[in-house]
Coordinates of C-alpha atoms and ligand atoms in Angstrom, one line a residue:
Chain A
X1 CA -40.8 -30.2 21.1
X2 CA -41.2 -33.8 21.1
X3 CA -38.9 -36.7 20.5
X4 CA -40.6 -37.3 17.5
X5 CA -41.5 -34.1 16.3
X6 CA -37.4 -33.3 16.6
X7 CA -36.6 -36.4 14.1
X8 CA -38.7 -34.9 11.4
X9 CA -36.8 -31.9 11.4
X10 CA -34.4 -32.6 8.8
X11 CA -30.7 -30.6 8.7
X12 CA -29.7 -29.7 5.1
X13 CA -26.6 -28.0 3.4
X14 CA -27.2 -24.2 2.3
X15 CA -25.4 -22.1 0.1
X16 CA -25.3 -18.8 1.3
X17 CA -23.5 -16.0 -0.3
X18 CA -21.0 -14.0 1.5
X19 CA -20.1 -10.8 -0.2
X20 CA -19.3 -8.9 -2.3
X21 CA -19.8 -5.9 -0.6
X22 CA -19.6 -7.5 2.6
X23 CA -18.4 -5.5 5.0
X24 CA -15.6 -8.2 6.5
X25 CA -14.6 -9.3 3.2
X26 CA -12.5 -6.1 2.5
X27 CA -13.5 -5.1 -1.1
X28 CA -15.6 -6.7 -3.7
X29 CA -14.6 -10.2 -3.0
X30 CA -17.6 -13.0 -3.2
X31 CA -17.7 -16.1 -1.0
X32 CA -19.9 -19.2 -1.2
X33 CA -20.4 -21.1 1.5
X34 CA -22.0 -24.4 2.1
X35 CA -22.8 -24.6 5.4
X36 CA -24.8 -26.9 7.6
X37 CA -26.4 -24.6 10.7
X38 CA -23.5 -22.2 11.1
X39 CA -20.3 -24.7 10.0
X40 CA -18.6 -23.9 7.1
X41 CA -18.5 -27.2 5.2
X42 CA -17.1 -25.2 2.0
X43 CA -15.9 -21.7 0.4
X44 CA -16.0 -20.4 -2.8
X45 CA -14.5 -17.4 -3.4
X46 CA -15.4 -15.9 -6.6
X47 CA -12.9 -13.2 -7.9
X48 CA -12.4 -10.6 -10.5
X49 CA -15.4 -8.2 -9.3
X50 CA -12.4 -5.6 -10.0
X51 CA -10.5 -7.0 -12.5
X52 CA -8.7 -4.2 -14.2
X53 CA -6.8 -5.9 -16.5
X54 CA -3.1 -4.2 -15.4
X55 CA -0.9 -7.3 -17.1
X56 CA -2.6 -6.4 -20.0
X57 CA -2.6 -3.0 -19.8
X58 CA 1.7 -3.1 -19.0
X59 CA 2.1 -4.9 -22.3
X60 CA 1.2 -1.4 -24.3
X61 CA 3.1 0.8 -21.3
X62 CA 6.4 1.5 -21.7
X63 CA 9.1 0.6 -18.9
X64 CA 9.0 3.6 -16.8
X65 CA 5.5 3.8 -17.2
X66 CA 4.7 0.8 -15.6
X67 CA 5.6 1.4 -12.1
X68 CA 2.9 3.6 -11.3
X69 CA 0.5 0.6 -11.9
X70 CA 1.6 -1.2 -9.8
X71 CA 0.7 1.0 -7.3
X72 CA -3.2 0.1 -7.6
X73 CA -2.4 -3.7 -7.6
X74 CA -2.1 -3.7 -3.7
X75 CA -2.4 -0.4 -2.7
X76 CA -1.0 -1.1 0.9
X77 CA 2.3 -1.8 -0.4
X78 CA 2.4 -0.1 -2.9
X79 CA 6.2 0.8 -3.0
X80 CA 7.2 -2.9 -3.1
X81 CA 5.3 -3.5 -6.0
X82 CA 6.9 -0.7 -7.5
X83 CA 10.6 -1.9 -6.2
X84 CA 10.2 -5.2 -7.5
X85 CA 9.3 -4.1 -11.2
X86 CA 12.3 -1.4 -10.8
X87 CA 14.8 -3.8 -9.5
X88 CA 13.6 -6.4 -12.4
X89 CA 14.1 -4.0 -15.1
X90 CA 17.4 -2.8 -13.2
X91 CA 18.6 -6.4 -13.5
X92 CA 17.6 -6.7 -17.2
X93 CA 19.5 -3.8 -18.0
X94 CA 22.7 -4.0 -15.7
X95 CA 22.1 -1.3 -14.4
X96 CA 23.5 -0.8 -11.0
X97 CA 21.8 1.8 -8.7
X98 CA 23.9 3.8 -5.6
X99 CA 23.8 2.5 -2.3
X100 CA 21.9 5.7 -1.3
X101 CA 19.0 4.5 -3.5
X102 CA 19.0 1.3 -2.1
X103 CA 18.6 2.5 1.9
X104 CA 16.3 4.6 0.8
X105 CA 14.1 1.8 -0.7
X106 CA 13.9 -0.2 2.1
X107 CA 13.6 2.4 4.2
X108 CA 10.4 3.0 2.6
X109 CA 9.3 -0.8 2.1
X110 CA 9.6 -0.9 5.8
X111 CA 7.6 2.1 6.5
X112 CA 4.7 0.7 4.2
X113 CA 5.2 -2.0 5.7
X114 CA 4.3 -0.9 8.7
X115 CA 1.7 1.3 7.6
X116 CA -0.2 -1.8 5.8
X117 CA 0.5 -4.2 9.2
X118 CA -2.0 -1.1 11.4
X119 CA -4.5 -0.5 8.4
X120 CA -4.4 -4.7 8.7
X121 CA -4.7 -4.6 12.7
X122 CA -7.7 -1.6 12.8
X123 CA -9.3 -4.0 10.5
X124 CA -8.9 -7.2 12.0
X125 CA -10.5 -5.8 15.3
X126 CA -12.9 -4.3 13.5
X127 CA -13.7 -7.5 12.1
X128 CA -13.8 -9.1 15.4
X129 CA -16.1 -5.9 16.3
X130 CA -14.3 -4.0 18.0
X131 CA -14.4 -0.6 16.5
X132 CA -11.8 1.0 18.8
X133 CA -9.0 -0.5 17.4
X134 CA -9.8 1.1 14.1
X135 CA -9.1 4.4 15.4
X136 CA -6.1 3.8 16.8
X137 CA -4.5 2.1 14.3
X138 CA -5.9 4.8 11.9
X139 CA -3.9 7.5 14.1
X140 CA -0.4 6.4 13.8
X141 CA -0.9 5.4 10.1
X142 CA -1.4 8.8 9.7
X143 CA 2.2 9.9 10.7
X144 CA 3.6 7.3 8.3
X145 CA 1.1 8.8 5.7
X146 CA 2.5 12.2 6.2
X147 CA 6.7 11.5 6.0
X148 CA 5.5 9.3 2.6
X149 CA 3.4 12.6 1.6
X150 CA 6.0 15.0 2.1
X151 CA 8.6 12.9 0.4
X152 CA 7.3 12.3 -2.8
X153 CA 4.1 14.0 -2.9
X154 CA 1.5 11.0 -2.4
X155 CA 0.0 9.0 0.2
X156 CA -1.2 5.4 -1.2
X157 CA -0.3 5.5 -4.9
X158 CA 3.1 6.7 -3.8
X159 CA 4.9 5.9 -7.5
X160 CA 8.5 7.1 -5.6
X161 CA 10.8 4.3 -7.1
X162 CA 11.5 4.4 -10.8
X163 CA 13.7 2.3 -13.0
X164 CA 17.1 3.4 -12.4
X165 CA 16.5 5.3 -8.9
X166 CA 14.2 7.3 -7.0
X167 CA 11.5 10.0 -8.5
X168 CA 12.6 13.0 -6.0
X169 CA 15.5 12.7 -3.3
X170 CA 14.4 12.7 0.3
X171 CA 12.7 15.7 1.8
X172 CA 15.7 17.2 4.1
X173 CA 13.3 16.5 7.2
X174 CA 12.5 12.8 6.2
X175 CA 15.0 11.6 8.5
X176 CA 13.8 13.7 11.6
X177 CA 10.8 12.7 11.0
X178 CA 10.8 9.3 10.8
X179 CA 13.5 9.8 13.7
X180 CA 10.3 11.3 15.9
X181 CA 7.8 8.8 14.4
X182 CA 9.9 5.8 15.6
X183 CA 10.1 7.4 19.1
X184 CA 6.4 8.1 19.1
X185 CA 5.6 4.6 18.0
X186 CA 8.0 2.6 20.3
X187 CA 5.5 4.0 22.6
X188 CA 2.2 3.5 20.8
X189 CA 2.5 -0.3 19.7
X190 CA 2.1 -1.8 23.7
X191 CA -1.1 0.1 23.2
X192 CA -2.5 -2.3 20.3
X193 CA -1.2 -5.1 23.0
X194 CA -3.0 -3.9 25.4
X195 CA -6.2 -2.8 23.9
X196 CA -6.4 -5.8 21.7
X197 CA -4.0 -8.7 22.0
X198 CA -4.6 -9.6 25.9
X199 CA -8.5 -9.1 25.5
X200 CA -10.0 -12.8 26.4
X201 CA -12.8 -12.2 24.0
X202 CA -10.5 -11.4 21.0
X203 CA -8.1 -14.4 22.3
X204 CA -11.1 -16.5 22.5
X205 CA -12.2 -15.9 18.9
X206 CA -9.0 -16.2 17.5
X207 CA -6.8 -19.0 19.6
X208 CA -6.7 -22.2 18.2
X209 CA -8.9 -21.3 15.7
X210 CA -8.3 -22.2 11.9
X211 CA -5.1 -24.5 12.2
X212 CA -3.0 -24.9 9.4
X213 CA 0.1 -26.9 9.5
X214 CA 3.5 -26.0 7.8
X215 CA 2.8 -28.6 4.8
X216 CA -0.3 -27.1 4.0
X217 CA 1.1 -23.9 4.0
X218 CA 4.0 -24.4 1.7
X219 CA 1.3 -26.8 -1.1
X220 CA -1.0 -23.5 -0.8
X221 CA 1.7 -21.5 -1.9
X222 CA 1.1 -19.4 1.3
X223 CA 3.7 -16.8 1.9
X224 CA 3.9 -14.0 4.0
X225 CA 3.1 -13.2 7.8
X226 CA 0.5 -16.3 7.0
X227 CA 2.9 -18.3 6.2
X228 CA 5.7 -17.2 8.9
X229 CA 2.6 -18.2 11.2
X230 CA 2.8 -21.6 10.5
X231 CA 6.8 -22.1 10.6
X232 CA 7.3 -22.2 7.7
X233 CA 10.3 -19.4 6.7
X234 CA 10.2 -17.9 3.4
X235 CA 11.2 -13.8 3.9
X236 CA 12.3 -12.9 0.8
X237 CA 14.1 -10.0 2.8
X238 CA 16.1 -13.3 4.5
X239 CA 16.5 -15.7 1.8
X240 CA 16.8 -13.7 -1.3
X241 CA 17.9 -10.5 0.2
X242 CA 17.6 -7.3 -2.4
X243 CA 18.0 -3.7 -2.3
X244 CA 19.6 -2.7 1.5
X245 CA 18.3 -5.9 3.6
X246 CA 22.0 -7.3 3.1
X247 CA 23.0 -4.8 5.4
X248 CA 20.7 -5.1 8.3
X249 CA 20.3 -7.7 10.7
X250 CA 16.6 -8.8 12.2
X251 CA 15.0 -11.8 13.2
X252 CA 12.4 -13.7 10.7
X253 CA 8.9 -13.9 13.2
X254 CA 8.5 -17.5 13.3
X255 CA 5.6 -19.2 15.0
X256 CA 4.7 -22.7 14.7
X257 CA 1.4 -22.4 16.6
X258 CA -0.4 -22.0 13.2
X259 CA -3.7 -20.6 14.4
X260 CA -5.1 -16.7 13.5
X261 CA -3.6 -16.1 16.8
X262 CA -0.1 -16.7 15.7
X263 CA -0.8 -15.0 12.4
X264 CA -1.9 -12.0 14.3
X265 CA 0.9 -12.1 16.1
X266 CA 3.5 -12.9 14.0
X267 CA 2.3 -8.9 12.3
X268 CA 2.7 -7.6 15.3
X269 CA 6.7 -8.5 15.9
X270 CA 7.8 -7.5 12.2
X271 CA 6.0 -4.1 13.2
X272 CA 8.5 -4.2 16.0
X273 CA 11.3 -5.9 13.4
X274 CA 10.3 -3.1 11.0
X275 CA 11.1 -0.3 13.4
X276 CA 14.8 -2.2 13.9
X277 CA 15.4 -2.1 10.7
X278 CA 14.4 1.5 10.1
X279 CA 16.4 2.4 13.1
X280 CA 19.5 0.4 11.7
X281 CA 19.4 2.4 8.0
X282 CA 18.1 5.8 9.1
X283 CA 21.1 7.1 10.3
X284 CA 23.7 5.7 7.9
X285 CA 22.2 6.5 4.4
X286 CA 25.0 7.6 2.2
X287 CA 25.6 10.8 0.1
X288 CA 25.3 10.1 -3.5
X289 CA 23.2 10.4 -6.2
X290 CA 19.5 9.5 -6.0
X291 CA 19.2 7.9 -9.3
X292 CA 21.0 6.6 -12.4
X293 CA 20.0 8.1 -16.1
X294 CA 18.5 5.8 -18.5
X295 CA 18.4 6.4 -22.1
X296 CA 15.2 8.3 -23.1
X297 CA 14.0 4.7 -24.6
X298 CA 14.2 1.8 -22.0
X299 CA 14.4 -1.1 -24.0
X300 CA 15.0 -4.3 -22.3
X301 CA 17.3 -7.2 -24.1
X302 CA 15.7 -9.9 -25.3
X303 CA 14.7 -12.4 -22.5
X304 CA 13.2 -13.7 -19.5
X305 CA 13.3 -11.8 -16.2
X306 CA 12.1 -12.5 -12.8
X307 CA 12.3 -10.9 -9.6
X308 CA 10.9 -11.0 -6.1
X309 CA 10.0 -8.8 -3.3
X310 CA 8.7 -9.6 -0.1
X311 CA 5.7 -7.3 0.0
X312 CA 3.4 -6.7 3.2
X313 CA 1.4 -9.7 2.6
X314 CA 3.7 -12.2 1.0
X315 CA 6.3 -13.1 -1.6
X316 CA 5.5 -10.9 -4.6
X317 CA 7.3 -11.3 -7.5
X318 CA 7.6 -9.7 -11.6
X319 CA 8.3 -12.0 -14.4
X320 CA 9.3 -10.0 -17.5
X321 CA 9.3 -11.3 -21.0
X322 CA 11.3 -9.1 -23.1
X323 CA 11.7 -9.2 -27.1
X324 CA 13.8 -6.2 -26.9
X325 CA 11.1 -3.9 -28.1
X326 CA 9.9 -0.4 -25.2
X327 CA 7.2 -2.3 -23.9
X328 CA 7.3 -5.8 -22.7
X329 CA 6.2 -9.0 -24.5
X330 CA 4.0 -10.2 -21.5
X331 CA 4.4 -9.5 -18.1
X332 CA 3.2 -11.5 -15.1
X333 CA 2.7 -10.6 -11.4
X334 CA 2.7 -13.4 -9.0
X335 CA 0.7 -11.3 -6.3
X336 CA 0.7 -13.0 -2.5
X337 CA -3.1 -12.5 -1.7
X338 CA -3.9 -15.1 -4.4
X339 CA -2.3 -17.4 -2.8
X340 CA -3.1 -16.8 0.6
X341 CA -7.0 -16.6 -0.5
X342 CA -6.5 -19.8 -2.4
X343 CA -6.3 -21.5 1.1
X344 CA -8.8 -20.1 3.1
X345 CA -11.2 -22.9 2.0
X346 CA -9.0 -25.2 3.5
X347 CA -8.4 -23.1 6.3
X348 CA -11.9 -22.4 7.5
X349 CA -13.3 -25.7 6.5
X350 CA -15.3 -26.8 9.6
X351 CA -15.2 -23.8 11.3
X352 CA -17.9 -21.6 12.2
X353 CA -19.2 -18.6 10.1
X354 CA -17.7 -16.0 12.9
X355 CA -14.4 -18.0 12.6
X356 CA -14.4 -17.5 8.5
X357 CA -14.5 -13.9 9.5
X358 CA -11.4 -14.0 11.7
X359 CA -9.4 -16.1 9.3
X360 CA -9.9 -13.9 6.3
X361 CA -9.0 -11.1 8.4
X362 CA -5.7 -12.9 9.4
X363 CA -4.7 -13.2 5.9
X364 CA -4.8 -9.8 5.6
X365 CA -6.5 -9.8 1.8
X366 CA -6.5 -7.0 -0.5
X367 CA -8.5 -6.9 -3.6
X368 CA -7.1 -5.4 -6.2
X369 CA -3.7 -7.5 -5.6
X370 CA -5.8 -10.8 -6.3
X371 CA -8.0 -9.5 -9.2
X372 CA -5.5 -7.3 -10.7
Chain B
X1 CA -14.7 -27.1 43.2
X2 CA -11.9 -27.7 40.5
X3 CA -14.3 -26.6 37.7
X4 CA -15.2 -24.3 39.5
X5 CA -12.4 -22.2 41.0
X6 CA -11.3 -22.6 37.0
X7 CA -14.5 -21.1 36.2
X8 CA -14.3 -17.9 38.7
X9 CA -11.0 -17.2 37.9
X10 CA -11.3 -17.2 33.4
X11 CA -13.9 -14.6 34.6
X12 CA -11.8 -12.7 36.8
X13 CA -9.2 -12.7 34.3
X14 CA -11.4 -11.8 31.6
X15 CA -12.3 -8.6 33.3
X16 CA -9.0 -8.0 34.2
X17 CA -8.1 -8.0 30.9
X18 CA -11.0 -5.7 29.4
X19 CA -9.8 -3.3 32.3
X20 CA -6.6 -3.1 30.8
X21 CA -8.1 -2.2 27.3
X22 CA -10.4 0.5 29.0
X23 CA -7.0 1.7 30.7
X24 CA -5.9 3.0 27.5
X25 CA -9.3 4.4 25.9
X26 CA -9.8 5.9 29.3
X27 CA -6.4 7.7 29.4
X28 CA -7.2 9.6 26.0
X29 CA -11.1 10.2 27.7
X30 CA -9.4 12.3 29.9
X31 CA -6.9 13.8 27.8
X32 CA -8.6 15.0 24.8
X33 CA -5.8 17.3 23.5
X34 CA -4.2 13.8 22.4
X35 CA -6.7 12.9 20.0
X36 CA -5.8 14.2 17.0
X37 CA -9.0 15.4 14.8
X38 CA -9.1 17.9 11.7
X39 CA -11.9 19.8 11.4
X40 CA -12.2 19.9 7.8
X41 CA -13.3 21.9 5.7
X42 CA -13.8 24.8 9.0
X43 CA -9.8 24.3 9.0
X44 CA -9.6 25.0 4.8
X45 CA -7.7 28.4 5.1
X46 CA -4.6 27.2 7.7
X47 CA -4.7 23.7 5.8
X48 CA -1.0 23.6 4.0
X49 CA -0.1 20.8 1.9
X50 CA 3.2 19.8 1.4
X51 CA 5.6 21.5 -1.6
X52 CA 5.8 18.3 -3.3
X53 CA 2.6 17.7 -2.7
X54 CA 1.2 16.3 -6.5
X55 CA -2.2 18.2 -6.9
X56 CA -2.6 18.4 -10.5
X57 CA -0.5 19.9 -13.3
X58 CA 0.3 23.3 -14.1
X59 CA 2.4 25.9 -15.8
X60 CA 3.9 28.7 -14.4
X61 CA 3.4 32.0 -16.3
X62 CA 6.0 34.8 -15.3
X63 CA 4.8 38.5 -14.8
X64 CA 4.7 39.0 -18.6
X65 CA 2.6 36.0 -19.2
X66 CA 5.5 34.1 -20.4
X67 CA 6.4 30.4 -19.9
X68 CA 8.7 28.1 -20.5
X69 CA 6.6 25.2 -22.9
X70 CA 8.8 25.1 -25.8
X71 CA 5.8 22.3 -27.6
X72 CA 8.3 19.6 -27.7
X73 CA 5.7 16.8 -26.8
X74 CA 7.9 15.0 -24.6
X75 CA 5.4 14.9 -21.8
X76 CA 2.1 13.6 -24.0
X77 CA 4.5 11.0 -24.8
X78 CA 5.8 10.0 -21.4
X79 CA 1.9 10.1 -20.1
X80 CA 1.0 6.5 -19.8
X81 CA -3.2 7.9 -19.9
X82 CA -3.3 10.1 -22.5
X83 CA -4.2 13.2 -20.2
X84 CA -2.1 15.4 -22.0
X85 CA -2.7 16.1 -25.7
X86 CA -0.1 19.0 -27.4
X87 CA -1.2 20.7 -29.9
X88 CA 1.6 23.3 -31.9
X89 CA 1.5 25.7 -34.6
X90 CA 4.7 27.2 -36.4
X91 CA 5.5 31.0 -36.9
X92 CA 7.9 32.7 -38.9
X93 CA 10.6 34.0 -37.0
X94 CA 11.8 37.6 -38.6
X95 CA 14.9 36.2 -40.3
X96 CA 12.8 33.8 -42.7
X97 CA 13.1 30.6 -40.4
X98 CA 10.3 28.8 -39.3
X99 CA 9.9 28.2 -35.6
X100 CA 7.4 25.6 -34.1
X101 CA 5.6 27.2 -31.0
X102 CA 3.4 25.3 -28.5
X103 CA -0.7 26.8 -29.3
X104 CA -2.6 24.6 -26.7
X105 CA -1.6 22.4 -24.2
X106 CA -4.2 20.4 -23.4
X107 CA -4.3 18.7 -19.8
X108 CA -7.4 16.4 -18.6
X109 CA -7.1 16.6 -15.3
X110 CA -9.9 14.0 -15.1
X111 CA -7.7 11.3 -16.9
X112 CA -4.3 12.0 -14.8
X113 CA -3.4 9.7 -12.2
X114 CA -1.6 12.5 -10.9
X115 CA 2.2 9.7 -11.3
X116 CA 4.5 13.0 -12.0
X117 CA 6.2 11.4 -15.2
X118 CA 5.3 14.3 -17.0
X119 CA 7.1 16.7 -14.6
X120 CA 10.0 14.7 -14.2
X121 CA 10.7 14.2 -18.0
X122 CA 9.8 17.8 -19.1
X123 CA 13.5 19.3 -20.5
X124 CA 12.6 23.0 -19.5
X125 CA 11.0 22.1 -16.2
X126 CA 7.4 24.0 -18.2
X127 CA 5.4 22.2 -16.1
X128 CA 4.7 21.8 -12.4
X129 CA 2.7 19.8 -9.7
X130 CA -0.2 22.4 -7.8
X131 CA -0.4 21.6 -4.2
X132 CA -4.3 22.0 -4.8
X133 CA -6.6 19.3 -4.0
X134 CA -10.3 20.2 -3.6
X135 CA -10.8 19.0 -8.0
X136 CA -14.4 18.9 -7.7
X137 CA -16.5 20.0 -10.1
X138 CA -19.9 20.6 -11.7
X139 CA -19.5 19.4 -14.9
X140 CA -16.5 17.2 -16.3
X141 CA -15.7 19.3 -19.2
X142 CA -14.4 21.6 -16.8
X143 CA -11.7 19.8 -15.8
X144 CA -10.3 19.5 -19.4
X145 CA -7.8 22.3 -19.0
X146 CA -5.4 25.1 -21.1
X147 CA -2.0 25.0 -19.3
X148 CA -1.0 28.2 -21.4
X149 CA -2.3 31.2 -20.5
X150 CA -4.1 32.9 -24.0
X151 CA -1.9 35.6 -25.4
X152 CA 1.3 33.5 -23.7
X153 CA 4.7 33.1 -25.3
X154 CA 7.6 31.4 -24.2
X155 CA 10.4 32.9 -22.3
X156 CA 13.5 34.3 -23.7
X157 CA 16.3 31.8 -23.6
X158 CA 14.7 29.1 -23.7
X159 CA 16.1 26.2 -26.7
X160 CA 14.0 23.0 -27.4
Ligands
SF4_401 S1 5.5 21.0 -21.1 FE1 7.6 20.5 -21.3 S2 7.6 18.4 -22.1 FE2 5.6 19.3 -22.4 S3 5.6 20.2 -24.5 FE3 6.1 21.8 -23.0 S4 8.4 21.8 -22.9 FE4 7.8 19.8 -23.9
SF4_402 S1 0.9 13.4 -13.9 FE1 1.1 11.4 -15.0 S2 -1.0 11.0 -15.7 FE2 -1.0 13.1 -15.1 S3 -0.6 14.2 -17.0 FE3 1.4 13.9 -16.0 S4 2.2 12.0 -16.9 FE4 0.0 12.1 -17.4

């Protein structure tokens, strides 16, 4: 090509849509990107492809019937979803549930949470293409799957906690179980290290790649591991401790490197941080009953109630307005992937179409939880 | 030479650490009674679901085809879809009284989202959770169910 022929070629912005059933985009989520050759100069993400309407729908359920919704906001941790609404209406009403109900709750937040951080892991190497990872992240979620299944009968839409306790008491092999799954992880997670974390092409694609500094994080509203990434601390499980997390001790991950590799790994210690925790409660829950009777008719008193969680991807919290009738008034979830998606045009601004693909992935988006 | 002694060795340390990766795929290659796989649906017959599994709802019918539904409505009312719909009809007991008994109840099994509220709030435990799962079907009418068994009656004993 000539010198002169090159100058006519003229460069132009494109808008290009990305989604919504893109594979990387993990559900019917819709991008639009501006880009000049392959630079992202802007993202659009267009939401509510799935909208289901479940705020709405809660104002005609009545109190107990409204954990089990919940479930199918974020379906990957599920069981914080439904602990937040129970501990919210718990709160309203005074009600004051055993200590055995409250190990047992965060026992099983941090076994979903460690389920959702390897569905989040097969995916994010799957993003980066790397299928292998998939599979064996996919095998050890499995044995989490299992102890949820043969506790309480499900496997995603677990509906377990209800207000004032737990739906069943644990299985009488739930804590052998999770006894041999903890062994048989301890010795699984290096493997995700060393198929996936040392590899120089994921470290290349993901090292340096889609900074975000603390103060961006905390105007974003970004909470979570993505957050965590970026220094900034904001555990619920620290800060506002609920349920049993007054009783452990663990570390917050920190990292102040604020890339997708620090977000990746920051996941990967609170699996380890998870599995202390576990270990800390397992042995120790007491005897007692597994839930408190409510009144056939929950009725919460008149007022305003709020309460957080810190769920798999973030800080997820309930707000309740009551006017003392069975169902509430209005009722408003503040779910963490809205946030976190809110940010990923600044995040991936400038970047490359390949690096918008590793960034979304280290958010760890689900659907349903931003279009509720 | 810097630039390129830096260049040798980011490619000797690349495949160093692909090696590493293959290290662990390779140890299952050669182990392949580590890798867990179901052969479903060859595996149908030994596959056991848990007991608590939640399948879908059902009512158990004694040897006499009796069960223990005493038509209260409790469970349509704690069903936050609708799936179950009761429908009663009212006898006359010998002594004069008149006694409401349960005639249909009516369970869409393609409405229930399977959340065990109707279980759980049942006060004579009528109703239990199947450990089936295989729902599919030809047509959905068929999966708009009778719980109780035609020519049923409730059990002795049991007060609403
Ligand atoms: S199944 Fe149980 S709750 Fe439902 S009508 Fe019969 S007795 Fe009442
Ligand atoms: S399991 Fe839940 S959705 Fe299904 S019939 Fe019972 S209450 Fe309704």
């Amino acid at each position: 090509m000539g010198e002169a022929e090159q100058d006519r070629i003229e460069t132009q912005e494109y808008l290009v849509n990305m989604g919504p059933q893109h594979p990387s985009t993990h559900g019917v989520l819709r991008l639009l990107l501006k880009l000049e050759g392959e630079i992202v100069h802007h993202v659009d993400p267009h939401i509510g492809y799935i909208h289901s309407g479940i705020e709405k729908m809660c104002e005609s359920l009545t109190y107990p019937q409204i954990p089990y919704l919940t479930d199918r906001m974020d379906y990957l941790s599920a069981h914080m979803n439904e602990e937040a609404v129970c501990l919210c209406i718990e709160n309203a009403l005074g009600v004051e549930v055993p200590d055995r109900v409250k190990y047992i709750r965060t026992i099983f937040s941090e076994l979903q949470r460690l389920a959702s951080h390897q569905l989040w892991w097969c995916v994010m190497g799957m993003d980066l293409g790397a299928l292998t990872t998939f599979f064996y992240g996919l095998r050890d979620r499995e044995k989490i799957l299992d102890i949820f299944e043969e506790t309480c009968g499900a496997r995603l839409t677990l509906h377990y906690s209800i207000p004032g306790g737990l739906m069943f008491d644990i299985h009488p092999n739930f804590r052998n179980r999770v006894h041999e799954f903890l062994n048989y992880f301890r010795e699984k997670l290096p493997e995700y290290d060393q198929l996936l974390t040392g590899n120089v092409i994921f470290q290349e694609r993901t090292r340096g790649i889609g900074i975000f500094p603390r103060e961006a994080v905390i105007n974003y509203g970004v909470t979570g591991p993505s957050g965590r990434a970026s220094g900034f601390s904001c555990d619920v499980r620290k800060h506002h401790p609920y349920s049993a997390y007054p009783f452990v001790s663990f570390q917050e991950a920190l990292d102040d490197r604020c890339d997708t590799l620090a977000r990746y790994k920051v996941r990967i210690r609170e699996m380890w941080e998870s599995m202390s925790i576990i270990e800390q409660l397992i042995d120790n829950i007491p005897e007692g009953d597994y839930q408190v009777k409510l009144k056939g008719v929950v009725k919460l008193p008149e007022g305003e109630y709020f309460q957080r969680v810190e769920s798999a991807r973030g800080d997820f919290g309930v707000f309740i307005i009551s006017d003392g009738k069975k169902s509430p008034y209005r009722l408003k979830f503040r779910s963490p992937g809205f946030s976190n998606l809110s940010a990923l045009h600044a995040m991936s601004k400038g970047w490359k179409i390949a690096d918008l693909v590793a960034i979304m992935s280290s958010l760890d988006l689900v659907i349903p939880d931003i279009d509720r | 030479m810097r630039a390129i002694w830096k260049y040798l060795s980011d490619v000797l340390k690349g495949i160093w650490t692909l090696i590493q990766g293959m290290r662990v795929t390779g140890h299952y290659f050669f182990r392949p009674w580590l890798i867990v796989t179901q052969q479903y649906p060859e595996n149908r017959r030994k596959l056991v679901m848990f007991e608590r599994f939640r399948g879908e709802v059902t009512m158990p019918h004694n040897e006499n085809n009796e069960h223990k539904c005493t038509g209260c409505g409790i469970c349509e009312i704690s069903c936050p879809n609708g799936s179950i719909e009761i429908i009663t009809a009212t006898v006359l007991l010998p002594d004069g009284k008149k006694k409401r008994i349960i005639d249909k109840h009516i369970y869409h099994l393609g409405m229930c989202s399977l959340c065990n509220l109707c279980v759980k709030n049942c006060p004579s435990d009528a109703i239990v959770m199947a450990q089936t799962f295989e729902h599919a079907v030809w047509d959905r009418t068929q999966l708009t169910k009778v719980l109780n068994r035609p020519g049923s009656k409730i059990m002795e004993g049991i007060k609403e």
